[in-house]
Amino acid sequence: MSINEILEVLSNACGVTGRESQVKDIMVHLLKPYSDEIQIDKLENVIAVKNGKPKAPKIMLAAHMDEVGLMVKTITKDGFVKFSKMGGIDDRILLAQKVIIYTQKGARLGIIGSKPPHIQKEEERKKIITYDDLFIDVGAESKEDASKIGVAIGDPIAFDIKYTNLGNDVAIGKAFDNRVGCVVMVETLKLLKRTDCTVCAVGTIQEEVGLRGAAAAAFGVDPDLALALDVTIAGDVPGVREFDASAKMGKGPALTISDSGLITHPKVLRWLIDSAEEKKIPFQLESGLLGSTDAARISITRQGIPCGTISVPTRYIHSPVGMVHLKDIEDSASLTATAIQRIAKHF
Ligand SMILES: [Zn+2]
């Protein structure tokens, strides 16, 4: 499968944080041909192991499988679904979105509604409608009717956005944070073929609500080094200062120097930069980022694990639809694989 095809399958799947099983199954299927063993730990992190030589370093790759989304919180007596937010979502982008509720009886479509603007008071119209004043309309007549079609408290809810390749290697779709990183991980294993290091490619759960899967997986894997494969904000759109988001779409993988949870280990940064320069892979450096990745949590596991982050610049992350350049995914995988191949020069 091509990068475009893999991203399409992963992007269209539902993996709202805490309910990652659809994505987990796809990842097992995609990683299996390139690994010696697949483990699923008790929290349902996927760990694909590629065995190397016993004395060579063990490296963990971490790509989180979850996405920001919603969850059914209550159902009103008139059959409207009230919801909670799973992960960081801006309330302003919720209104009028088409969503899919994944019920025990299958997927149900709905739309996010609110009080119509015509009957809102002047002051109301100026205010942001927060998520607790919104609801999902699934066309049910009553609470009983909603239950009958399968809607239940706790069901995960994802945005109904279908993956589309716009041409010029640019694609749009949902959950690019972090299905894009998942694709980078699959492609890295594909490129690796034989290596001296043991590689544990981990699809982590619940990153969006506090890097939880990575914490448990890193303890279990106990690697010598780790790389988080994720996305970063592409700031190359109107209204964004370069100071706030310097990464640009289509200009290669971004290497994190520092973010809110990690200052990349200097040896890891050197290793990644040298690898990119040697193979002439384009890259961008980012420092002082406000967000963070699984690497933040992995780096303080056990006695400490040197970590780095390779991210694909992606526009509009944490909104219903993102945009990515497929070449950046290819370059990120090629950089990750190259770095692993030449690890002996650095560690
Ligand atoms: Zn992410």
mmCIF file of C-alpha atoms and ligand atoms in Angstrom:
data_model
loop_
_atom_site.group_PDB
_atom_site.id
_atom_site.type_symbol
_atom_site.label_atom_id
_atom_site.label_comp_id
_atom_site.label_asym_id
_atom_site.label_seq_id
_atom_site.Cartn_x
_atom_site.Cartn_y
_atom_site.Cartn_z
ATOM 1 C CA MET A 1 0.000 0.000 0.000
ATOM 2 C CA SER A 2 1.147 3.554 -0.744
ATOM 3 C CA ILE A 3 1.460 6.300 1.894
ATOM 4 C CA ASN A 4 -1.724 7.827 0.461
ATOM 5 C CA GLU A 5 -3.650 4.542 0.824
ATOM 6 C CA ILE A 6 -2.417 3.818 4.359
ATOM 7 C CA LEU A 7 -3.238 7.357 5.519
ATOM 8 C CA GLU A 8 -6.706 7.087 3.987
ATOM 9 C CA VAL A 9 -7.525 3.888 5.905
ATOM 10 C CA LEU A 10 -6.104 5.193 9.191
ATOM 11 C CA SER A 11 -7.660 8.658 8.901
ATOM 12 C CA ASN A 12 -11.158 7.310 8.220
ATOM 13 C CA ALA A 13 -11.020 4.905 11.194
ATOM 14 C CA CYS A 14 -12.328 5.942 14.615
ATOM 15 C CA GLY A 15 -9.845 6.140 17.470
ATOM 16 C CA VAL A 16 -11.286 8.711 19.854
ATOM 17 C CA THR A 17 -8.980 8.762 22.851
ATOM 18 C CA GLY A 18 -9.674 5.796 25.138
ATOM 19 C CA ARG A 19 -11.484 3.941 22.326
ATOM 20 C CA GLU A 20 -8.645 3.137 19.939
ATOM 21 C CA SER A 21 -9.530 -0.476 19.026
ATOM 22 C CA GLN A 22 -10.354 0.159 15.319
ATOM 23 C CA VAL A 23 -7.008 1.869 14.812
ATOM 24 C CA LYS A 24 -5.234 -0.758 16.920
ATOM 25 C CA ASP A 25 -6.493 -3.561 14.644
ATOM 26 C CA ILE A 26 -5.392 -1.701 11.509
ATOM 27 C CA MET A 27 -1.964 -1.006 13.014
ATOM 28 C CA VAL A 28 -1.477 -4.690 13.903
ATOM 29 C CA HIS A 29 -2.318 -5.591 10.308
ATOM 30 C CA LEU A 30 0.038 -2.932 8.873
ATOM 31 C CA LEU A 31 2.993 -3.615 11.187
ATOM 32 C CA LYS A 32 2.863 -7.418 11.136
ATOM 33 C CA PRO A 33 4.674 -7.987 7.806
ATOM 34 C CA TYR A 34 7.668 -5.922 8.982
ATOM 35 C CA SER A 35 8.099 -7.202 12.546
ATOM 36 C CA ASP A 36 9.167 -10.431 14.272
ATOM 37 C CA GLU A 37 6.506 -10.242 16.942
ATOM 38 C CA ILE A 38 3.435 -8.185 17.834
ATOM 39 C CA GLN A 39 2.508 -7.684 21.481
ATOM 40 C CA ILE A 40 -0.605 -5.981 22.808
ATOM 41 C CA ASP A 41 -0.090 -4.817 26.390
ATOM 42 C CA LYS A 42 -2.797 -4.652 29.066
ATOM 43 C CA LEU A 43 -3.781 -1.069 28.141
ATOM 44 C CA GLU A 44 -3.898 -2.074 24.446
ATOM 45 C CA ASN A 45 -0.784 -0.312 23.269
ATOM 46 C CA VAL A 46 0.421 -2.108 20.112
ATOM 47 C CA ILE A 47 4.091 -3.089 20.320
ATOM 48 C CA ALA A 48 5.685 -4.392 17.101
ATOM 49 C CA VAL A 49 9.135 -5.808 17.790
ATOM 50 C CA LYS A 50 11.881 -6.117 15.202
ATOM 51 C CA ASN A 51 14.738 -8.061 16.737
ATOM 52 C CA GLY A 52 18.336 -6.914 16.357
ATOM 53 C CA LYS A 53 21.663 -8.004 17.812
ATOM 54 C CA PRO A 54 21.663 -8.553 21.601
ATOM 55 C CA LYS A 55 24.342 -5.917 22.417
ATOM 56 C CA ALA A 56 22.998 -3.157 20.138
ATOM 57 C CA PRO A 57 20.715 -0.451 21.598
ATOM 58 C CA LYS A 58 16.987 -1.023 21.875
ATOM 59 C CA ILE A 59 15.015 1.838 20.372
ATOM 60 C CA MET A 60 11.361 2.630 20.955
ATOM 61 C CA LEU A 61 9.304 4.473 18.358
ATOM 62 C CA ALA A 62 6.037 5.900 19.653
ATOM 63 C CA ALA A 63 3.135 7.057 17.494
ATOM 64 C CA HIS A 64 -0.108 7.700 19.300
ATOM 65 C CA MET A 65 -3.170 6.039 17.804
ATOM 66 C CA ASP A 66 -5.820 8.171 19.500
ATOM 67 C CA GLU A 67 -7.494 11.309 18.184
ATOM 68 C CA VAL A 68 -9.378 14.153 19.855
ATOM 69 C CA GLY A 69 -13.139 13.660 19.724
ATOM 70 C CA LEU A 70 -16.289 13.605 21.785
ATOM 71 C CA MET A 71 -18.161 11.149 24.011
ATOM 72 C CA VAL A 72 -21.870 10.732 24.799
ATOM 73 C CA LYS A 73 -22.430 12.269 28.252
ATOM 74 C CA THR A 74 -26.207 12.290 28.659
ATOM 75 C CA ILE A 75 -29.317 11.959 26.494
ATOM 76 C CA THR A 76 -32.142 14.450 27.035
ATOM 77 C CA LYS A 77 -35.754 13.293 27.371
ATOM 78 C CA ASP A 78 -36.359 14.644 23.849
ATOM 79 C CA GLY A 79 -33.609 12.416 22.453
ATOM 80 C CA PHE A 80 -30.804 14.969 22.024
ATOM 81 C CA VAL A 81 -27.268 13.818 22.815
ATOM 82 C CA LYS A 82 -25.178 15.956 25.161
ATOM 83 C CA PHE A 83 -21.461 15.277 25.000
ATOM 84 C CA SER A 84 -18.121 15.743 26.713
ATOM 85 C CA LYS A 85 -14.874 16.608 24.943
ATOM 86 C CA MET A 86 -12.080 14.032 24.765
ATOM 87 C CA GLY A 87 -8.837 15.970 24.379
ATOM 88 C CA GLY A 88 -8.221 19.585 23.400
ATOM 89 C CA ILE A 89 -10.926 20.825 21.032
ATOM 90 C CA ASP A 90 -11.802 24.465 20.437
ATOM 91 C CA ASP A 91 -15.527 24.962 21.192
ATOM 92 C CA ARG A 92 -15.799 27.402 18.272
ATOM 93 C CA ILE A 93 -15.290 24.687 15.649
ATOM 94 C CA LEU A 94 -17.983 22.316 16.933
ATOM 95 C CA LEU A 95 -21.179 24.002 15.779
ATOM 96 C CA ALA A 96 -22.867 22.482 12.685
ATOM 97 C CA GLN A 97 -20.345 19.639 12.363
ATOM 98 C CA LYS A 98 -21.514 16.275 11.078
ATOM 99 C CA VAL A 99 -20.418 13.551 13.480
ATOM 100 C CA ILE A 100 -20.524 9.756 13.770
ATOM 101 C CA ILE A 101 -21.534 8.120 17.052
ATOM 102 C CA TYR A 102 -20.010 4.638 17.289
ATOM 103 C CA THR A 103 -22.743 2.678 19.121
ATOM 104 C CA GLN A 104 -22.976 -1.029 20.007
ATOM 105 C CA LYS A 105 -25.466 -1.293 17.148
ATOM 106 C CA GLY A 106 -23.181 0.375 14.618
ATOM 107 C CA ALA A 107 -22.331 3.877 13.433
ATOM 108 C CA ARG A 108 -25.042 6.582 13.705
ATOM 109 C CA LEU A 109 -24.788 9.958 12.022
ATOM 110 C CA GLY A 110 -25.771 13.170 13.753
ATOM 111 C CA ILE A 111 -25.216 16.914 13.562
ATOM 112 C CA ILE A 112 -24.118 19.299 16.276
ATOM 113 C CA GLY A 113 -26.852 21.862 16.798
ATOM 114 C CA SER A 114 -27.536 24.896 18.967
ATOM 115 C CA LYS A 115 -30.186 27.556 19.401
ATOM 116 C CA PRO A 116 -30.619 29.147 15.907
ATOM 117 C CA PRO A 117 -28.959 32.575 15.437
ATOM 118 C CA HIS A 118 -32.285 34.199 14.381
ATOM 119 C CA ILE A 119 -33.703 33.869 17.870
ATOM 120 C CA GLN A 120 -30.501 34.648 19.745
ATOM 121 C CA LYS A 121 -30.297 37.971 21.548
ATOM 122 C CA GLU A 122 -27.729 40.539 20.333
ATOM 123 C CA GLU A 123 -25.322 39.742 23.214
ATOM 124 C CA GLU A 124 -25.775 35.987 22.739
ATOM 125 C CA ARG A 125 -24.692 36.225 19.096
ATOM 126 C CA LYS A 126 -21.390 37.852 20.081
ATOM 127 C CA LYS A 127 -20.531 35.077 22.537
ATOM 128 C CA ILE A 128 -18.841 31.795 21.780
ATOM 129 C CA ILE A 129 -21.282 28.940 22.263
ATOM 130 C CA THR A 130 -19.472 26.533 24.571
ATOM 131 C CA TYR A 131 -19.755 22.773 24.112
ATOM 132 C CA ASP A 132 -22.047 22.337 27.114
ATOM 133 C CA ASP A 133 -24.680 24.473 25.338
ATOM 134 C CA LEU A 134 -24.437 22.356 22.175
ATOM 135 C CA PHE A 135 -26.081 18.999 21.451
ATOM 136 C CA ILE A 136 -26.062 16.281 18.814
ATOM 137 C CA ASP A 137 -29.262 15.696 16.887
ATOM 138 C CA VAL A 138 -29.512 12.083 15.706
ATOM 139 C CA GLY A 139 -33.106 12.463 14.557
ATOM 140 C CA ALA A 140 -34.488 10.611 17.584
ATOM 141 C CA GLU A 141 -37.916 11.495 19.004
ATOM 142 C CA SER A 142 -37.143 10.724 22.627
ATOM 143 C CA LYS A 143 -34.588 9.300 25.023
ATOM 144 C CA GLU A 144 -36.129 5.842 24.475
ATOM 145 C CA ASP A 145 -35.960 6.261 20.714
ATOM 146 C CA ALA A 146 -32.255 7.253 20.931
ATOM 147 C CA SER A 147 -31.540 4.178 23.078
ATOM 148 C CA LYS A 148 -33.417 1.968 20.627
ATOM 149 C CA ILE A 149 -31.082 3.003 17.786
ATOM 150 C CA GLY A 150 -28.166 2.139 20.035
ATOM 151 C CA VAL A 151 -26.958 5.484 21.421
ATOM 152 C CA ALA A 152 -25.618 4.978 24.952
ATOM 153 C CA ILE A 153 -23.649 6.974 27.504
ATOM 154 C CA GLY A 154 -19.918 6.556 26.860
ATOM 155 C CA ASP A 155 -20.132 5.973 23.100
ATOM 156 C CA PRO A 156 -17.209 7.610 21.254
ATOM 157 C CA ILE A 157 -18.031 10.313 18.702
ATOM 158 C CA ALA A 158 -15.770 11.252 15.775
ATOM 159 C CA PHE A 159 -16.059 13.937 13.102
ATOM 160 C CA ASP A 160 -17.550 12.678 9.840
ATOM 161 C CA ILE A 161 -14.806 13.722 7.444
ATOM 162 C CA LYS A 162 -13.652 11.483 4.604
ATOM 163 C CA TYR A 163 -10.013 11.484 3.561
ATOM 164 C CA THR A 164 -9.360 13.273 0.250
ATOM 165 C CA ASN A 165 -6.191 13.619 -1.798
ATOM 166 C CA LEU A 166 -6.293 17.127 -3.297
ATOM 167 C CA GLY A 167 -3.508 16.408 -5.804
ATOM 168 C CA ASN A 168 0.049 17.836 -5.668
ATOM 169 C CA ASP A 169 0.698 15.327 -2.847
ATOM 170 C CA VAL A 170 -1.508 17.333 -0.473
ATOM 171 C CA ALA A 171 -4.257 15.538 1.449
ATOM 172 C CA ILE A 172 -7.027 16.548 3.839
ATOM 173 C CA GLY A 173 -8.763 14.395 6.427
ATOM 174 C CA LYS A 174 -9.571 13.922 10.081
ATOM 175 C CA ALA A 175 -7.360 12.644 12.900
ATOM 176 C CA PHE A 176 -4.098 13.512 11.128
ATOM 177 C CA ASP A 177 -2.916 14.058 14.722
ATOM 178 C CA ASN A 178 -1.714 11.363 14.888
ATOM 179 C CA ARG A 179 -2.553 8.916 12.088
ATOM 180 C CA VAL A 180 0.170 10.758 10.157
ATOM 181 C CA GLY A 181 2.684 9.638 12.814
ATOM 182 C CA CYS A 182 1.275 6.106 12.601
ATOM 183 C CA VAL A 183 1.984 6.100 8.840
ATOM 184 C CA VAL A 184 5.536 7.377 9.479
ATOM 185 C CA MET A 185 6.053 4.451 11.885
ATOM 186 C CA VAL A 186 4.757 1.825 9.424
ATOM 187 C CA GLU A 187 6.859 3.292 6.595
ATOM 188 C CA THR A 188 9.948 3.367 8.842
ATOM 189 C CA LEU A 189 9.669 -0.367 9.558
ATOM 190 C CA LYS A 190 9.132 -0.978 5.846
ATOM 191 C CA LEU A 191 12.370 0.882 5.007
ATOM 192 C CA LEU A 192 14.419 -0.679 7.784
ATOM 193 C CA LYS A 193 14.732 -4.240 6.486
ATOM 194 C CA ARG A 194 17.685 -5.447 8.593
ATOM 195 C CA THR A 195 19.153 -3.444 11.501
ATOM 196 C CA ASP A 196 21.508 -4.122 14.413
ATOM 197 C CA CYS A 197 19.214 -2.461 16.989
ATOM 198 C CA THR A 198 16.077 -3.976 18.315
ATOM 199 C CA VAL A 199 13.223 -1.683 17.281
ATOM 200 C CA CYS A 200 9.955 -1.574 19.219
ATOM 201 C CA ALA A 201 7.375 0.344 17.194
ATOM 202 C CA VAL A 202 4.626 1.283 19.609
ATOM 203 C CA GLY A 203 1.148 2.535 18.731
ATOM 204 C CA THR A 204 0.201 4.278 21.961
ATOM 205 C CA ILE A 205 -3.221 4.987 23.458
ATOM 206 C CA GLN A 206 -4.575 8.061 25.254
ATOM 207 C CA GLU A 207 -1.839 10.528 24.311
ATOM 208 C CA GLU A 208 -4.337 13.372 23.937
ATOM 209 C CA VAL A 209 -5.423 13.176 27.574
ATOM 210 C CA GLY A 210 -1.984 12.997 29.185
ATOM 211 C CA LEU A 211 0.462 10.690 27.390
ATOM 212 C CA ARG A 212 -0.914 7.743 29.347
ATOM 213 C CA GLY A 213 -0.286 4.805 27.005
ATOM 214 C CA ALA A 214 3.293 5.926 26.377
ATOM 215 C CA ALA A 215 3.996 5.944 30.118
ATOM 216 C CA ALA A 216 2.985 2.307 30.538
ATOM 217 C CA ALA A 217 4.519 1.133 27.251
ATOM 218 C CA ALA A 218 7.895 2.783 27.886
ATOM 219 C CA PHE A 219 8.151 1.109 31.276
ATOM 220 C CA GLY A 220 7.402 -2.277 29.702
ATOM 221 C CA VAL A 221 9.645 -1.873 26.649
ATOM 222 C CA ASP A 222 12.498 -0.365 28.710
ATOM 223 C CA PRO A 223 14.361 1.092 25.685
ATOM 224 C CA ASP A 224 17.806 2.729 25.565
ATOM 225 C CA LEU A 225 16.475 5.532 23.379
ATOM 226 C CA ALA A 226 13.101 6.669 22.068
ATOM 227 C CA LEU A 227 11.641 8.781 19.282
ATOM 228 C CA ALA A 228 8.090 10.113 19.241
ATOM 229 C CA LEU A 229 6.607 10.269 15.753
ATOM 230 C CA ASP A 230 3.904 12.903 15.737
ATOM 231 C CA VAL A 231 2.621 16.024 13.987
ATOM 232 C CA THR A 232 3.387 19.650 14.717
ATOM 233 C CA ILE A 233 1.502 22.851 13.908
ATOM 234 C CA ALA A 234 2.285 24.083 10.405
ATOM 235 C CA GLY A 235 2.214 27.849 10.906
ATOM 236 C CA ASP A 236 2.444 28.772 7.224
ATOM 237 C CA VAL A 237 -1.071 30.198 7.020
ATOM 238 C CA PRO A 238 -2.344 33.808 7.212
ATOM 239 C CA GLY A 239 -2.369 35.336 10.679
ATOM 240 C CA VAL A 240 0.261 33.096 12.279
ATOM 241 C CA ARG A 241 3.579 34.640 13.334
ATOM 242 C CA GLU A 242 6.703 32.631 12.503
ATOM 243 C CA PHE A 243 7.688 33.203 16.143
ATOM 244 C CA ASP A 244 4.659 31.188 17.301
ATOM 245 C CA ALA A 245 4.791 28.308 14.802
ATOM 246 C CA SER A 246 7.810 28.165 12.528
ATOM 247 C CA ALA A 247 7.267 24.799 10.807
ATOM 248 C CA LYS A 248 6.035 24.878 7.232
ATOM 249 C CA MET A 249 4.098 22.252 5.300
ATOM 250 C CA GLY A 250 6.079 20.569 2.516
ATOM 251 C CA LYS A 251 9.488 21.599 3.885
ATOM 252 C CA GLY A 252 10.397 18.302 5.572
ATOM 253 C CA PRO A 253 10.138 16.778 9.050
ATOM 254 C CA ALA A 254 10.414 19.065 12.083
ATOM 255 C CA LEU A 255 12.869 18.145 14.822
ATOM 256 C CA THR A 256 11.938 19.403 18.258
ATOM 257 C CA ILE A 257 14.668 21.151 20.224
ATOM 258 C CA SER A 258 12.342 22.021 23.081
ATOM 259 C CA ASP A 259 8.635 21.916 23.855
ATOM 260 C CA SER A 260 6.572 22.214 27.032
ATOM 261 C CA GLY A 261 7.488 18.699 28.200
ATOM 262 C CA LEU A 262 10.818 17.843 26.608
ATOM 263 C CA ILE A 263 14.203 19.360 25.943
ATOM 264 C CA THR A 264 15.605 16.946 23.401
ATOM 265 C CA HIS A 265 18.719 15.168 24.635
ATOM 266 C CA PRO A 266 21.659 16.891 22.866
ATOM 267 C CA LYS A 267 23.106 13.574 21.659
ATOM 268 C CA VAL A 268 19.738 12.603 20.179
ATOM 269 C CA LEU A 269 19.419 15.962 18.399
ATOM 270 C CA ARG A 270 22.945 15.670 16.975
ATOM 271 C CA TRP A 271 22.199 12.113 15.839
ATOM 272 C CA LEU A 272 19.018 13.182 14.017
ATOM 273 C CA ILE A 273 20.560 16.295 12.397
ATOM 274 C CA ASP A 274 23.640 14.380 11.221
ATOM 275 C CA SER A 275 21.431 11.621 9.815
ATOM 276 C CA ALA A 276 19.297 14.118 7.874
ATOM 277 C CA GLU A 277 22.326 16.007 6.553
ATOM 278 C CA GLU A 278 24.165 12.854 5.503
ATOM 279 C CA LYS A 279 21.163 11.571 3.516
ATOM 280 C CA LYS A 280 20.228 15.095 2.307
ATOM 281 C CA ILE A 281 16.754 14.827 3.817
ATOM 282 C CA PRO A 282 15.168 18.282 4.301
ATOM 283 C CA PHE A 283 14.345 19.128 7.921
ATOM 284 C CA GLN A 284 13.215 22.033 10.117
ATOM 285 C CA LEU A 285 14.146 22.833 13.712
ATOM 286 C CA GLU A 286 11.586 23.949 16.278
ATOM 287 C CA SER A 287 12.152 25.325 19.751
ATOM 288 C CA GLY A 288 9.984 26.758 22.490
ATOM 289 C CA LEU A 289 6.860 24.869 21.424
ATOM 290 C CA LEU A 290 3.856 25.056 23.714
ATOM 291 C CA GLY A 291 2.523 21.528 23.148
ATOM 292 C CA SER A 292 4.262 18.227 23.760
ATOM 293 C CA THR A 293 4.352 14.587 22.684
ATOM 294 C CA ASP A 294 4.731 11.078 24.056
ATOM 295 C CA ALA A 295 8.492 11.760 24.221
ATOM 296 C CA ALA A 296 7.916 14.012 27.248
ATOM 297 C CA ARG A 297 6.570 11.113 29.279
ATOM 298 C CA ILE A 298 8.916 8.444 27.905
ATOM 299 C CA SER A 299 11.997 10.553 28.727
ATOM 300 C CA ILE A 300 11.270 10.423 32.470
ATOM 301 C CA THR A 301 10.486 6.700 32.607
ATOM 302 C CA ARG A 302 12.552 4.482 34.921
ATOM 303 C CA GLN A 303 16.019 6.081 35.303
ATOM 304 C CA GLY A 304 15.443 8.299 32.254
ATOM 305 C CA ILE A 305 15.457 7.604 28.517
ATOM 306 C CA PRO A 306 17.085 9.975 25.970
ATOM 307 C CA CYS A 307 14.294 11.052 23.619
ATOM 308 C CA GLY A 308 13.644 13.060 20.498
ATOM 309 C CA THR A 309 10.640 13.972 18.386
ATOM 310 C CA ILE A 310 10.218 13.828 14.627
ATOM 311 C CA SER A 311 7.040 15.595 13.566
ATOM 312 C CA VAL A 312 5.227 16.153 10.327
ATOM 313 C CA PRO A 313 4.081 19.796 9.930
ATOM 314 C CA THR A 314 0.291 19.602 9.664
ATOM 315 C CA ARG A 315 -2.205 22.415 9.203
ATOM 316 C CA TYR A 316 -5.363 22.753 11.342
ATOM 317 C CA ILE A 317 -4.613 20.016 13.893
ATOM 318 C CA HIS A 318 -7.222 19.400 16.607
ATOM 319 C CA SER A 319 -9.911 20.690 14.229
ATOM 320 C CA PRO A 320 -12.287 18.363 12.319
ATOM 321 C CA VAL A 321 -10.071 18.400 9.230
ATOM 322 C CA GLY A 322 -6.311 18.754 8.817
ATOM 323 C CA MET A 323 -3.979 19.133 5.847
ATOM 324 C CA VAL A 324 -0.682 17.403 5.226
ATOM 325 C CA HIS A 325 1.957 17.074 2.498
ATOM 326 C CA LEU A 326 2.596 13.390 1.727
ATOM 327 C CA LYS A 327 6.253 14.101 0.893
ATOM 328 C CA ASP A 328 6.787 15.224 4.512
ATOM 329 C CA ILE A 329 5.521 11.819 5.665
ATOM 330 C CA GLU A 330 7.921 10.053 3.282
ATOM 331 C CA ASP A 331 10.850 12.243 4.423
ATOM 332 C CA SER A 332 10.018 11.688 8.110
ATOM 333 C CA ALA A 333 10.060 7.907 7.633
ATOM 334 C CA SER A 334 13.255 8.088 5.639
ATOM 335 C CA LEU A 335 14.918 10.202 8.375
ATOM 336 C CA THR A 336 13.757 7.842 11.147
ATOM 337 C CA ALA A 337 14.993 4.764 9.274
ATOM 338 C CA THR A 338 18.306 6.421 8.341
ATOM 339 C CA ALA A 339 18.910 7.466 11.956
ATOM 340 C CA ILE A 340 18.283 3.921 13.203
ATOM 341 C CA GLN A 341 20.629 2.438 10.567
ATOM 342 C CA ARG A 342 23.514 4.699 11.594
ATOM 343 C CA ILE A 343 22.942 4.629 15.342
ATOM 344 C CA ALA A 344 26.322 2.996 16.065
ATOM 345 C CA LYS A 345 28.062 6.246 15.041
ATOM 346 C CA HIS A 346 26.375 8.051 17.942
ATOM 347 C CA PHE A 347 25.474 5.642 20.750
HETATM 348 ZN ZN ZN B 1 -0.239 14.261 18.578
#
